[in-house]
Amino acid sequence: HVKALIYFKKSLENLDYNTKKEDLKKTFKSENAILLANSLLRIGTEYFELEKSDSAQFYFKKILEIPSFNDKITSIKASTYSNLSGTYLKDTLFTEAKKYAKKAVNIHKKNNNKVSQAAAVGNLASIFLEEKKYRKAKDLYISAIDLIKKDTTITSRKYQEYLLYNLAWTLYLLKDHTAYEFQEKSYLIKDDLR
């Protein structure tokens, strides 16, 4: 991850990125904005992988300063909100984590991207799971699964496996014996994806 950071930061320099607000406004009007947002997202993600939440948040929040002038930027922002949520979840700042997770859900819903919306709802459910609010987590996992239950794409199937497994764990914690049925469904999808 350290080598990746060096590469991505060099990429950022090549975009002639300048942190002064007035210069940022000029950059956003160009097509380089998408490249800029992607570079910032990659750098933030690498910092997150290195467990440097503060640095990750710094780069993720830079993305949010970019105006959403097209669907690609909006999509990158949705990913950014999910990643920000993850950084706050890791730091057990649940209120902030939920705030950003909900923003990701809303963008994906607005864009009618059900697979990404299901993933974002699953992330939100995981926050409630960490807070030991199992019933709310259960409801959200079920909601996420319902969004993509008829979708047979590989990406959707991967999220279904993840969501079913987490639902099974949540049900187990609720002492609901249907947990094993959902765990089995999760394993079947996992086996099918191999």
Coordinates of C-alpha atoms in Angstrom, one line a residue, residues 27-135:
T27 CA -9.8 22.6 -12.0
F28 CA -13.4 21.4 -11.4
K29 CA -14.6 22.9 -14.6
S30 CA -12.2 20.8 -16.6
E31 CA -12.5 17.1 -17.5
N32 CA -9.6 16.5 -15.1
A33 CA -12.1 16.7 -12.3
I34 CA -12.9 13.0 -12.8
L35 CA -9.2 12.0 -12.8
L36 CA -8.7 14.2 -9.8
A37 CA -11.6 12.6 -7.9
N38 CA -10.4 9.1 -8.8
S39 CA -6.8 9.9 -7.6
L40 CA -8.1 11.3 -4.4
L41 CA -10.3 8.3 -3.8
R42 CA -7.4 5.9 -4.4
I43 CA -5.1 7.8 -2.1
G44 CA -7.8 7.9 0.6
T45 CA -8.4 4.2 0.2
E46 CA -4.7 3.4 0.5
Y47 CA -4.5 5.4 3.7
F48 CA -7.6 3.5 5.0
E49 CA -5.9 0.2 4.2
L50 CA -2.9 1.4 6.1
E51 CA -5.2 2.2 9.1
K52 CA -4.5 5.9 8.9
S53 CA -8.1 7.2 9.2
D54 CA -7.2 10.8 9.6
S55 CA -5.3 10.9 6.3
A56 CA -8.0 8.8 4.5
Q57 CA -10.7 11.3 5.7
F58 CA -8.6 14.2 4.5
Y59 CA -8.4 12.9 1.0
F60 CA -12.0 11.6 0.9
K61 CA -13.3 15.0 2.1
K62 CA -11.4 16.8 -0.8
I63 CA -13.5 14.8 -3.2
L64 CA -16.7 16.2 -1.6
E65 CA -15.5 19.7 -2.5
I66 CA -15.8 18.8 -6.2
P67 CA -19.1 19.9 -7.7
S68 CA -21.3 17.1 -9.0
F69 CA -21.5 18.2 -12.6
N70 CA -21.9 14.7 -14.0
D71 CA -22.9 11.2 -13.0
K72 CA -19.4 9.9 -12.8
I73 CA -18.5 12.5 -10.2
T74 CA -21.7 11.7 -8.3
S75 CA -20.8 8.0 -8.4
I76 CA -17.3 8.7 -7.1
K77 CA -18.9 10.7 -4.3
A78 CA -21.2 7.8 -3.4
S79 CA -18.1 5.6 -3.0
T80 CA -16.4 8.3 -1.0
Y81 CA -19.3 8.5 1.4
S82 CA -19.2 4.7 1.8
N83 CA -15.5 4.9 2.5
L84 CA -15.8 7.8 4.9
S85 CA -18.5 5.8 6.7
G86 CA -16.0 2.9 7.0
T87 CA -13.3 5.2 8.5
Y88 CA -15.7 6.4 11.2
L89 CA -17.0 2.9 11.8
K90 CA -13.4 1.8 12.4
D91 CA -13.0 4.6 14.9
T92 CA -16.3 3.6 16.5
L93 CA -17.9 7.0 15.7
F94 CA -21.2 5.5 14.8
T95 CA -23.2 8.7 14.3
E96 CA -20.8 10.0 11.7
A97 CA -20.5 6.6 10.1
K98 CA -24.3 6.4 9.7
K99 CA -24.5 9.9 8.4
Y100 CA -22.1 9.1 5.5
A101 CA -23.6 5.7 4.9
K102 CA -27.0 7.2 4.4
K103 CA -25.6 9.7 1.9
A104 CA -24.2 6.9 -0.1
V105 CA -27.5 5.0 0.0
N106 CA -29.4 8.2 -1.2
I107 CA -27.1 8.8 -4.1
H108 CA -27.3 5.1 -5.3
K109 CA -31.1 5.2 -4.9
K110 CA -31.3 8.5 -6.9
N111 CA -29.2 7.0 -9.6
N112 CA -31.3 3.8 -9.6
N113 CA -28.2 1.7 -9.0
K114 CA -29.7 -1.1 -7.0
V115 CA -26.6 -3.2 -6.5
S116 CA -24.6 -0.3 -5.1
Q117 CA -27.6 0.8 -3.1
A118 CA -27.8 -2.7 -1.6
A119 CA -24.1 -2.6 -0.7
A120 CA -24.5 0.8 0.9
V121 CA -27.6 -0.4 2.9
G122 CA -25.5 -3.4 4.0
N123 CA -22.8 -1.0 5.2
L124 CA -25.4 0.9 7.2
A125 CA -26.7 -2.4 8.6
S126 CA -23.2 -3.3 9.7
I127 CA -23.0 -0.1 11.7
F128 CA -26.2 -1.0 13.6
L129 CA -24.7 -4.5 14.1
E130 CA -21.6 -3.0 15.7
E131 CA -23.9 -0.9 17.9
K132 CA -25.6 -4.1 19.0
K133 CA -28.9 -2.9 17.5
Y134 CA -29.6 -6.2 16.0
R135 CA -33.2 -5.8 15.0

